[in-house]
Amino acid sequence: MSKYDIVVIGGGLVGCATAYYLARSKANVLIIEKGELNRQASGQNAGSLHFQLEHRLVKFWDTLKGTISEMIPISIMAQDLWSTLEQELQADMEVVQHGGLMLAETEEDVDKLKRKHRLEKELGLDSQLLTGEDARSIAPYLGANVLAAAYCPAEGHANPRVVTLEYAKKARESGVEIRSNTLVMSLNRTGGEWKIRLQTGEMVRADNIVIATGAWAAETAQLAGLHLPMYPVPLMMNVTEPVEQVVGHLIQHVGKKLTFKQVRDGNILIGGGWPSRFTTKHGLIDLSKAPIIDPSIARTNLKVACSVVPSIQRLRLLRTWPGVAGVSGDQLPVLGEFPERPGMYVAGGGSAFTLGPAYARLITELILTNRTSLPIASFSPSRFSHLNLFMQ
Ligand SMILES: Cc1cc2nc3c(=O)[nH]c(=O)nc-3n(C[C@H](O)[C@H](O)[C@H](O)COP(=O)(O)OP(=O)(O)OC[C@H]3O[C@@H](n4cnc5c(N)ncnc54)[C@H](O)[C@@H]3O)c2cc1C
């Protein structure tokens, strides 16, 4: 039976980045991926690097205000990691950090923007509040209806089709073993170590395991007899034909679901959290199948984009695609060790493309040194321990 210091379950960005950082510290690591690397959310996403608090968090400000501030240091850490990632992995991953604008179109949105900006500024995130006119002076493509914008110079985007694979490549070079097309079937801790049964019937042993299975994290926790409220959410993206440079920033909206950016090849990617539709089996969500695009939802998403950048109305839509992300019960990241299962860690949730490198660094620190360079107690799976009171 092979034995590892750490087995990482899941070959998306979080799993591959975690394995890379662990191996850089000489740990003996195995990644187990049930399909192929980077085929789920990490390879399907919009590639936005958004460090400002997102619309989905601002919308639930009153519920989240106790913990929302703890997201900001993680965003700053992620911002710094992305700024040197191509150099570190020696790879072109189309990382650009040439600034992002979060827009407001109503007085109510402007108030939300001000409140958000105040908190971010207090906690050291570099951003500026701009009037609509100031925003148009740096982004002339914005429509007249934009009343204000929060500008974060470090925001931008990267190519999701390559980032995870570059992490995996460097992880391999650092000694990480990767088993693709291998489903984890059970997780048991006996004699102070984890025994991981694979679909092949094989058993591997590990001192620690990391659940990095994104939208499947609840299923994976169940393999160890625990509940974890991580919910799969079906999303969609749109991409236009390639055109000359139109949009020079990452665009987000404080009051609406919207992100868009123009990538290196000239295509404009438009999304922002608009839903696709799960297929079902016997009335239940069937996660083994890709969700279905609803054309009317795609149209609404595009209308919202055209309302703030009217010049893109002339562009043709090239294609749309769905993807599944994992969102925790309180929308915050889930990062830490399960108090009920020593040596079992989880990392994921939310915008884990932007924040994935930071999650990976923090969980690596926790596993290797039992401490982290930023406070992550608010994100510990222990906040869901009430759900596990009745589990063995
Ligand atoms: C359409 C869309 C747009 C998005 N846009 C953005 C964005 O612009 N910016 C941003 O920051 N975030 C964005 N996100 C969210 C982001 O993509 C995800 O948060 C992130 O990629 C999650 O990474 P992960 O490694 O945790 O999960 P995944 O990439 O989903 O990887 C999990 C892996 O675990 C594997 N797995 C599951 N169960 C098992 C098992 N039992 N055994 C072995 N392997 C298993 C899966 O096959 C999968 O490969 C978007 C998501 C979607 C779907």
Short mmCIF file of C-alpha atoms and ligand atoms in Angstrom, two decimals:
data_model
loop_
_atom_site.label_atom_id
_atom_site.label_comp_id
_atom_site.label_asym_id
_atom_site.label_seq_id
_atom_site.Cartn_x
_atom_site.Cartn_y
_atom_site.Cartn_z
CA MET A 1 0.00 0.00 0.00
CA SER A 2 1.61 3.34 -1.09
CA LYS A 3 2.04 5.93 1.64
CA TYR A 4 2.11 9.74 1.21
CA ASP A 5 2.48 12.69 3.55
CA ILE A 6 -0.54 14.30 1.94
CA VAL A 7 -3.18 13.11 -0.53
CA VAL A 8 -4.97 15.96 -2.33
CA ILE A 9 -8.38 14.95 -3.66
CA GLY A 10 -9.38 16.99 -6.73
CA GLY A 11 -7.33 18.15 -9.71
CA GLY A 12 -8.71 21.67 -10.20
CA LEU A 13 -6.82 24.87 -9.48
CA VAL A 14 -7.08 24.55 -5.70
CA GLY A 15 -5.87 20.93 -5.68
CA CYS A 16 -3.01 21.43 -8.14
CA ALA A 17 -1.81 24.67 -6.52
CA THR A 18 -1.95 23.09 -3.04
CA ALA A 19 0.04 20.08 -4.23
CA TYR A 20 2.61 22.41 -5.81
CA TYR A 21 3.13 24.52 -2.67
CA LEU A 22 3.27 21.40 -0.47
CA ALA A 23 5.84 19.75 -2.74
CA ARG A 24 7.95 22.92 -2.84
CA SER A 25 8.35 22.32 0.90
CA LYS A 26 9.49 18.74 0.16
CA ALA A 27 6.27 16.98 1.18
CA ASN A 28 5.48 13.68 -0.52
CA VAL A 29 2.15 14.36 -2.28
CA LEU A 30 -0.40 12.50 -4.43
CA ILE A 31 -3.25 14.20 -6.33
CA ILE A 32 -6.26 12.01 -7.06
CA GLU A 33 -8.65 13.31 -9.74
CA LYS A 34 -11.78 11.45 -10.75
CA GLY A 35 -11.67 12.72 -14.36
CA GLU A 36 -9.00 14.77 -16.13
CA LEU A 37 -7.20 17.73 -14.56
CA ASN A 38 -8.85 21.15 -15.01
CA ARG A 39 -12.05 19.84 -16.65
CA GLN A 40 -14.45 21.33 -14.10
CA ALA A 41 -14.88 24.88 -12.72
CA SER A 42 -11.16 25.72 -12.85
CA GLY A 43 -11.10 25.24 -16.61
CA GLN A 44 -14.62 26.55 -17.34
CA ASN A 45 -14.59 29.87 -15.54
CA ALA A 46 -14.43 33.47 -16.72
CA GLY A 47 -10.83 33.99 -15.65
CA SER A 48 -11.61 37.20 -13.76
CA LEU A 49 -9.14 38.23 -11.10
CA HIS A 50 -11.42 40.31 -8.90
CA PHE A 51 -10.00 41.50 -5.63
CA GLN A 52 -12.78 43.93 -4.68
CA LEU A 53 -15.63 42.43 -2.67
CA GLU A 54 -17.95 40.96 -5.26
CA HIS A 55 -21.57 41.80 -5.97
CA ARG A 56 -22.77 38.49 -4.43
CA LEU A 57 -21.12 39.46 -1.10
CA VAL A 58 -22.16 43.11 -1.20
CA LYS A 59 -25.76 42.02 -1.80
CA PHE A 60 -25.80 40.18 1.53
CA TRP A 61 -23.72 42.79 3.39
CA ASP A 62 -25.87 42.86 6.54
CA THR A 63 -25.75 39.09 6.98
CA LEU A 64 -22.04 38.87 6.23
CA LYS A 65 -20.75 42.06 7.80
CA GLY A 66 -19.16 40.24 10.77
CA THR A 67 -16.84 38.22 8.55
CA ILE A 68 -16.76 39.92 5.16
CA SER A 69 -13.77 42.02 6.26
CA GLU A 70 -11.68 38.86 6.68
CA MET A 71 -12.01 38.21 2.95
CA ILE A 72 -9.98 41.33 2.16
CA PRO A 73 -6.53 40.19 3.44
CA ILE A 74 -7.02 36.94 1.46
CA SER A 75 -7.78 39.00 -1.66
CA ILE A 76 -4.63 41.07 -1.08
CA MET A 77 -2.59 37.88 -0.68
CA ALA A 78 -4.10 36.52 -3.93
CA GLN A 79 -3.38 39.80 -5.71
CA ASP A 80 0.30 39.55 -4.75
CA LEU A 81 0.52 35.86 -5.71
CA TRP A 82 -0.98 36.50 -9.16
CA SER A 83 1.44 39.36 -9.78
CA THR A 84 4.43 36.97 -9.70
CA LEU A 85 2.77 33.70 -10.74
CA GLU A 86 3.95 33.62 -14.35
CA GLN A 87 7.49 34.20 -13.17
CA GLU A 88 7.19 31.59 -10.44
CA LEU A 89 5.72 28.89 -12.72
CA GLN A 90 7.78 30.07 -15.71
CA ALA A 91 4.73 30.02 -17.92
CA ASP A 92 2.64 32.35 -20.06
CA MET A 93 -0.85 32.16 -18.54
CA GLU A 94 -2.16 35.41 -20.08
CA VAL A 95 -2.16 37.04 -16.64
CA VAL A 96 -2.96 40.74 -16.97
CA GLN A 97 -3.51 43.03 -14.02
CA HIS A 98 -4.28 46.30 -15.73
CA GLY A 99 -7.15 47.34 -13.48
CA GLY A 100 -10.77 46.62 -12.77
CA LEU A 101 -13.80 48.89 -12.48
CA MET A 102 -16.82 48.04 -10.37
CA LEU A 103 -19.70 50.12 -11.68
CA ALA A 104 -22.68 51.83 -10.07
CA GLU A 105 -25.68 53.06 -12.07
CA THR A 106 -28.05 54.26 -9.32
CA GLU A 107 -27.66 56.34 -6.14
CA GLU A 108 -28.34 53.17 -4.14
CA ASP A 109 -25.47 51.43 -5.96
CA VAL A 110 -23.20 54.43 -5.31
CA ASP A 111 -23.90 54.11 -1.56
CA LYS A 112 -23.06 50.40 -1.71
CA LEU A 113 -19.86 51.20 -3.56
CA LYS A 114 -18.86 53.83 -0.97
CA ARG A 115 -19.50 51.49 1.98
CA LYS A 116 -17.55 48.68 0.33
CA HIS A 117 -14.69 50.96 -0.68
CA ARG A 118 -14.42 52.38 2.89
CA LEU A 119 -13.94 48.90 4.33
CA GLU A 120 -11.48 47.80 1.63
CA LYS A 121 -9.42 50.99 2.06
CA GLU A 122 -9.36 50.53 5.85
CA LEU A 123 -7.95 47.03 5.37
CA GLY A 124 -5.31 48.01 2.81
CA LEU A 125 -6.81 47.04 -0.57
CA ASP A 126 -5.60 49.55 -3.15
CA SER A 127 -8.72 51.01 -4.76
CA GLN A 128 -10.13 54.42 -5.64
CA LEU A 129 -13.65 55.78 -5.89
CA LEU A 130 -14.26 57.53 -9.20
CA THR A 131 -17.15 59.66 -10.42
CA GLY A 132 -18.80 58.50 -13.64
CA GLU A 133 -16.89 61.21 -15.49
CA ASP A 134 -13.53 60.15 -14.02
CA ALA A 135 -14.33 56.52 -14.84
CA ARG A 136 -15.09 57.47 -18.48
CA SER A 137 -11.84 59.41 -18.67
CA ILE A 138 -9.88 56.15 -18.12
CA ALA A 139 -12.51 53.89 -19.74
CA PRO A 140 -14.12 55.93 -22.55
CA TYR A 141 -16.14 52.91 -23.64
CA LEU A 142 -18.42 53.17 -20.57
CA GLY A 143 -21.98 54.43 -21.11
CA ALA A 144 -23.37 57.72 -19.75
CA ASN A 145 -25.51 55.83 -17.23
CA VAL A 146 -22.45 54.88 -15.12
CA LEU A 147 -22.66 57.20 -12.09
CA ALA A 148 -19.54 56.03 -10.24
CA ALA A 149 -16.97 53.23 -10.17
CA ALA A 150 -14.49 51.69 -7.77
CA TYR A 151 -11.16 51.23 -9.50
CA CYS A 152 -8.73 48.54 -8.31
CA PRO A 153 -5.45 48.74 -10.27
CA ALA A 154 -4.43 45.12 -9.57
CA GLU A 155 -7.58 43.51 -11.02
CA GLY A 156 -7.49 41.77 -14.37
CA HIS A 157 -7.74 38.29 -15.77
CA ALA A 158 -5.88 35.12 -16.68
CA ASN A 159 -6.49 32.15 -18.96
CA PRO A 160 -8.31 29.41 -16.97
CA ARG A 161 -7.53 26.81 -19.62
CA VAL A 162 -3.84 26.91 -18.71
CA VAL A 163 -3.33 28.07 -15.09
CA THR A 164 -4.20 24.78 -13.36
CA LEU A 165 -2.22 22.77 -15.89
CA GLU A 166 0.87 24.91 -15.31
CA TYR A 167 0.54 24.40 -11.55
CA ALA A 168 0.18 20.66 -12.19
CA LYS A 169 3.24 20.63 -14.45
CA LYS A 170 5.40 22.34 -11.83
CA ALA A 171 3.93 20.13 -9.10
CA ARG A 172 4.95 17.05 -11.12
CA GLU A 173 8.43 18.44 -11.61
CA SER A 174 8.62 18.90 -7.83
CA GLY A 175 7.81 15.22 -7.31
CA VAL A 176 4.00 15.20 -6.98
CA GLU A 177 2.31 12.05 -8.29
CA ILE A 178 -0.95 12.58 -10.16
CA ARG A 179 -3.59 9.95 -10.76
CA SER A 180 -6.33 11.05 -13.13
CA ASN A 181 -9.48 9.08 -13.94
CA THR A 182 -9.41 7.73 -10.40
CA LEU A 183 -12.41 8.18 -8.14
CA VAL A 184 -11.97 8.21 -4.37
CA MET A 185 -14.49 5.76 -2.90
CA SER A 186 -13.93 5.94 0.87
CA LEU A 187 -11.92 7.78 3.50
CA ASN A 188 -11.18 6.16 6.85
CA ARG A 189 -8.82 7.16 9.64
CA THR A 190 -7.36 4.24 11.55
CA GLY A 191 -4.14 3.90 13.52
CA GLY A 192 -3.39 7.63 13.19
CA GLU A 193 -3.40 7.66 9.38
CA TRP A 194 -5.86 7.97 6.51
CA LYS A 195 -6.75 4.99 4.32
CA ILE A 196 -8.11 6.05 0.95
CA ARG A 197 -9.89 3.43 -1.10
CA LEU A 198 -9.85 4.04 -4.84
CA GLN A 199 -12.33 2.87 -7.46
CA THR A 200 -9.64 0.50 -8.73
CA GLY A 201 -9.88 -1.35 -5.40
CA GLU A 202 -6.43 -0.10 -4.45
CA MET A 203 -5.81 1.46 -1.06
CA VAL A 204 -3.39 4.33 -0.37
CA ARG A 205 -2.30 5.68 3.02
CA ALA A 206 -1.65 9.28 4.04
CA ASP A 207 -0.95 11.33 7.16
CA ASN A 208 -3.18 14.11 5.86
CA ILE A 209 -5.81 14.57 3.18
CA VAL A 210 -7.02 17.75 1.51
CA ILE A 211 -10.50 17.95 0.05
CA ALA A 212 -10.15 20.17 -3.03
CA THR A 213 -13.15 18.84 -4.90
CA GLY A 214 -14.97 22.17 -5.41
CA ALA A 215 -18.68 21.62 -6.03
CA TRP A 216 -18.23 17.97 -4.97
CA ALA A 217 -16.75 18.82 -1.54
CA ALA A 218 -19.95 17.84 0.29
CA GLU A 219 -19.87 14.40 -1.38
CA THR A 220 -16.19 14.00 -0.50
CA ALA A 221 -16.74 14.96 3.16
CA GLN A 222 -19.52 12.36 3.27
CA LEU A 223 -16.95 9.70 2.35
CA ALA A 224 -15.43 10.46 5.76
CA GLY A 225 -18.84 10.48 7.45
CA LEU A 226 -19.26 14.26 7.75
CA HIS A 227 -21.63 16.91 6.49
CA LEU A 228 -20.21 19.96 4.73
CA PRO A 229 -22.61 22.52 3.30
CA MET A 230 -20.95 23.16 -0.05
CA TYR A 231 -23.57 23.55 -2.75
CA PRO A 232 -23.08 23.08 -6.48
CA VAL A 233 -24.32 26.07 -8.50
CA PRO A 234 -24.84 25.95 -12.30
CA LEU A 235 -23.40 28.98 -14.09
CA MET A 236 -22.85 30.10 -17.66
CA MET A 237 -20.48 32.20 -19.77
CA ASN A 238 -20.73 33.99 -23.13
CA VAL A 239 -17.96 34.87 -25.54
CA THR A 240 -18.13 37.25 -28.52
CA GLU A 241 -16.24 37.13 -31.78
CA PRO A 242 -12.72 38.61 -31.57
CA VAL A 243 -12.47 42.36 -32.23
CA GLU A 244 -9.97 45.20 -31.96
CA GLN A 245 -9.33 46.45 -28.40
CA VAL A 246 -12.63 47.79 -27.00
CA VAL A 247 -12.60 47.07 -23.28
CA GLY A 248 -9.37 47.71 -21.43
CA HIS A 249 -10.37 46.70 -17.89
CA LEU A 250 -12.07 43.97 -15.93
CA ILE A 251 -15.64 45.25 -15.56
CA GLN A 252 -17.91 44.31 -12.68
CA HIS A 253 -21.12 45.81 -11.32
CA VAL A 254 -21.88 46.48 -7.66
CA GLY A 255 -25.64 46.02 -8.00
CA LYS A 256 -25.99 43.51 -10.84
CA LYS A 257 -24.59 40.17 -11.88
CA LEU A 258 -21.98 41.22 -14.42
CA THR A 259 -18.34 40.69 -15.27
CA PHE A 260 -16.63 41.14 -18.56
CA LYS A 261 -13.22 41.58 -20.06
CA GLN A 262 -11.47 41.38 -23.42
CA VAL A 263 -8.88 38.62 -23.66
CA ARG A 264 -5.62 38.52 -25.61
CA ASP A 265 -7.21 37.10 -28.78
CA GLY A 266 -9.74 39.95 -28.82
CA ASN A 267 -12.82 38.01 -27.68
CA ILE A 268 -14.99 39.58 -24.98
CA LEU A 269 -16.02 37.20 -22.19
CA ILE A 270 -19.31 38.11 -20.55
CA GLY A 271 -20.72 36.49 -17.43
CA GLY A 272 -20.98 37.42 -13.77
CA GLY A 273 -22.88 34.63 -12.07
CA TRP A 274 -25.83 34.07 -14.42
CA PRO A 275 -27.32 30.59 -14.03
CA SER A 276 -27.54 27.65 -16.38
CA ARG A 277 -29.87 24.77 -15.47
CA PHE A 278 -28.94 21.45 -13.88
CA THR A 279 -30.18 18.32 -15.57
CA THR A 280 -31.99 16.01 -13.20
CA LYS A 281 -32.34 12.29 -12.66
CA HIS A 282 -35.40 11.03 -10.76
CA GLY A 283 -36.08 14.70 -9.92
CA LEU A 284 -32.67 15.23 -8.30
CA ILE A 285 -29.72 17.25 -9.55
CA ASP A 286 -27.50 15.10 -11.75
CA LEU A 287 -23.96 16.38 -11.29
CA SER A 288 -22.56 13.82 -13.69
CA LYS A 289 -23.97 15.82 -16.62
CA ALA A 290 -23.12 19.36 -17.73
CA PRO A 291 -25.87 21.92 -17.03
CA ILE A 292 -27.98 23.31 -19.90
CA ILE A 293 -27.86 26.90 -21.16
CA ASP A 294 -31.12 28.83 -21.09
CA PRO A 295 -30.96 31.23 -24.09
CA SER A 296 -33.25 33.78 -22.39
CA ILE A 297 -30.84 34.02 -19.45
CA ALA A 298 -27.89 34.42 -21.82
CA ARG A 299 -29.79 37.25 -23.55
CA THR A 300 -30.41 39.03 -20.24
CA ASN A 301 -26.73 38.71 -19.28
CA LEU A 302 -25.74 40.27 -22.63
CA LYS A 303 -28.30 43.07 -22.27
CA VAL A 304 -26.85 44.02 -18.88
CA ALA A 305 -23.37 44.15 -20.44
CA CYS A 306 -24.56 46.26 -23.41
CA SER A 307 -26.28 48.71 -21.06
CA VAL A 308 -22.94 49.75 -19.55
CA VAL A 309 -20.76 49.39 -22.68
CA PRO A 310 -23.12 50.22 -25.59
CA SER A 311 -20.45 49.74 -28.29
CA ILE A 312 -20.43 45.95 -27.82
CA GLN A 313 -24.02 45.68 -29.09
CA ARG A 314 -22.68 45.29 -32.64
CA LEU A 315 -20.67 42.16 -31.78
CA ARG A 316 -21.74 38.63 -32.61
CA LEU A 317 -21.96 36.03 -29.90
CA LEU A 318 -19.62 33.14 -30.70
CA ARG A 319 -20.70 30.63 -28.08
CA THR A 320 -21.95 30.08 -24.55
CA TRP A 321 -20.92 27.37 -22.11
CA PRO A 322 -22.01 26.13 -18.69
CA GLY A 323 -19.97 25.24 -15.61
CA VAL A 324 -20.52 24.23 -12.01
CA ALA A 325 -19.02 26.07 -9.03
CA GLY A 326 -19.23 25.30 -5.30
CA VAL A 327 -20.68 27.86 -2.89
CA SER A 328 -20.70 27.26 0.87
CA GLY A 329 -23.74 27.66 3.11
CA ASP A 330 -22.68 31.21 4.08
CA GLN A 331 -20.96 32.09 0.76
CA LEU A 332 -17.56 32.37 2.47
CA PRO A 333 -14.52 30.21 1.73
CA VAL A 334 -14.13 26.91 3.57
CA LEU A 335 -10.53 26.64 4.63
CA GLY A 336 -9.09 24.57 7.43
CA GLU A 337 -9.02 21.27 9.27
CA PHE A 338 -12.18 19.46 10.32
CA PRO A 339 -12.16 19.36 14.15
CA GLU A 340 -13.98 15.99 13.97
CA ARG A 341 -11.37 14.41 11.66
CA PRO A 342 -7.73 15.17 12.52
CA GLY A 343 -5.60 15.40 9.41
CA MET A 344 -8.55 16.09 7.08
CA TYR A 345 -8.47 19.57 5.51
CA VAL A 346 -10.69 21.37 3.02
CA ALA A 347 -10.01 24.33 0.72
CA GLY A 348 -12.56 25.83 -1.62
CA GLY A 349 -15.71 27.79 -2.18
CA GLY A 350 -16.58 31.05 -3.86
CA SER A 351 -14.29 32.68 -6.39
CA ALA A 352 -11.56 30.11 -6.14
CA PHE A 353 -9.97 31.04 -9.46
CA THR A 354 -9.01 34.48 -8.12
CA LEU A 355 -8.45 33.24 -4.59
CA GLY A 356 -7.30 29.68 -5.34
CA PRO A 357 -3.55 30.43 -5.12
CA ALA A 358 -4.11 32.09 -1.73
CA TYR A 359 -6.29 29.20 -0.45
CA ALA A 360 -3.54 26.81 -1.55
CA ARG A 361 -0.80 28.78 0.19
CA LEU A 362 -2.80 29.12 3.41
CA ILE A 363 -3.81 25.46 3.62
CA THR A 364 -0.20 24.47 2.92
CA GLU A 365 0.98 26.66 5.80
CA LEU A 366 -1.65 25.15 8.09
CA ILE A 367 -0.73 21.56 7.23
CA LEU A 368 3.02 22.06 7.45
CA THR A 369 3.31 24.47 10.38
CA ASN A 370 -0.06 24.36 12.11
CA ARG A 371 -0.37 28.13 11.70
CA THR A 372 -1.18 30.56 8.91
CA SER A 373 0.18 33.97 7.93
CA LEU A 374 -3.39 35.36 7.82
CA PRO A 375 -6.30 34.67 10.17
CA ILE A 376 -8.58 32.02 8.68
CA ALA A 377 -10.54 30.93 11.77
CA SER A 378 -13.75 32.46 10.36
CA PHE A 379 -13.45 30.17 7.34
CA SER A 380 -12.83 26.97 9.28
CA PRO A 381 -15.18 24.04 8.58
CA SER A 382 -15.70 24.06 12.37
CA ARG A 383 -18.39 26.72 11.82
CA PHE A 384 -20.52 23.87 10.46
CA SER A 385 -19.75 21.48 13.35
CA HIS A 386 -23.36 21.72 14.55
CA LEU A 387 -24.25 19.67 11.46
CA ASN A 388 -21.84 16.95 12.55
CA LEU A 389 -23.04 16.60 16.15
CA PHE A 390 -25.07 13.61 15.10
CA MET A 391 -22.48 12.07 12.80
CA GLN A 392 -20.11 9.43 14.13
C1 LIG B 1 -18.92 29.55 -15.38
C2 LIG B 1 -18.06 29.89 -14.20
C3 LIG B 1 -17.43 31.14 -14.14
C4 LIG B 1 -16.61 31.46 -13.05
N1 LIG B 1 -15.91 32.62 -13.08
C5 LIG B 1 -14.98 32.87 -12.13
C6 LIG B 1 -14.12 33.99 -12.22
O1 LIG B 1 -14.16 34.72 -13.20
N2 LIG B 1 -13.24 34.22 -11.22
C7 LIG B 1 -13.16 33.42 -10.12
O2 LIG B 1 -12.37 33.70 -9.21
N3 LIG B 1 -13.94 32.31 -10.02
C8 LIG B 1 -14.82 32.01 -10.99
N4 LIG B 1 -15.58 30.89 -10.93
C9 LIG B 1 -15.41 29.99 -9.78
C10 LIG B 1 -14.12 29.18 -9.95
O3 LIG B 1 -14.04 28.65 -11.24
C11 LIG B 1 -14.09 28.04 -8.94
O4 LIG B 1 -14.31 28.58 -7.64
C12 LIG B 1 -12.75 27.33 -8.92
O5 LIG B 1 -12.32 27.00 -10.20
C13 LIG B 1 -12.87 26.08 -8.06
O6 LIG B 1 -11.66 25.37 -8.12
P1 LIG B 1 -11.56 23.99 -7.39
O7 LIG B 1 -10.21 23.47 -7.67
O8 LIG B 1 -11.99 24.16 -5.97
O9 LIG B 1 -12.71 23.08 -8.05
P2 LIG B 1 -12.83 22.36 -9.54
O10 LIG B 1 -12.08 23.13 -10.52
O11 LIG B 1 -14.25 22.11 -9.72
O12 LIG B 1 -12.03 21.03 -9.24
C14 LIG B 1 -12.52 20.03 -8.40
C15 LIG B 1 -12.06 18.69 -8.98
O13 LIG B 1 -12.37 17.65 -8.05
C16 LIG B 1 -12.68 16.48 -8.80
N5 LIG B 1 -13.40 15.54 -7.95
C17 LIG B 1 -14.64 15.66 -7.45
N6 LIG B 1 -14.96 14.58 -6.68
C18 LIG B 1 -13.87 13.76 -6.70
C19 LIG B 1 -13.58 12.52 -6.08
N7 LIG B 1 -14.46 11.87 -5.29
N8 LIG B 1 -12.38 11.93 -6.32
C20 LIG B 1 -11.46 12.58 -7.10
N9 LIG B 1 -11.69 13.77 -7.70
C21 LIG B 1 -12.88 14.36 -7.49
C22 LIG B 1 -13.49 17.04 -9.97
O14 LIG B 1 -13.51 16.12 -11.06
C23 LIG B 1 -12.75 18.35 -10.28
O15 LIG B 1 -11.78 18.16 -11.29
C24 LIG B 1 -16.44 30.54 -11.98
C25 LIG B 1 -17.07 29.28 -12.04
C26 LIG B 1 -17.86 28.95 -13.14
C27 LIG B 1 -18.48 27.59 -13.19
#
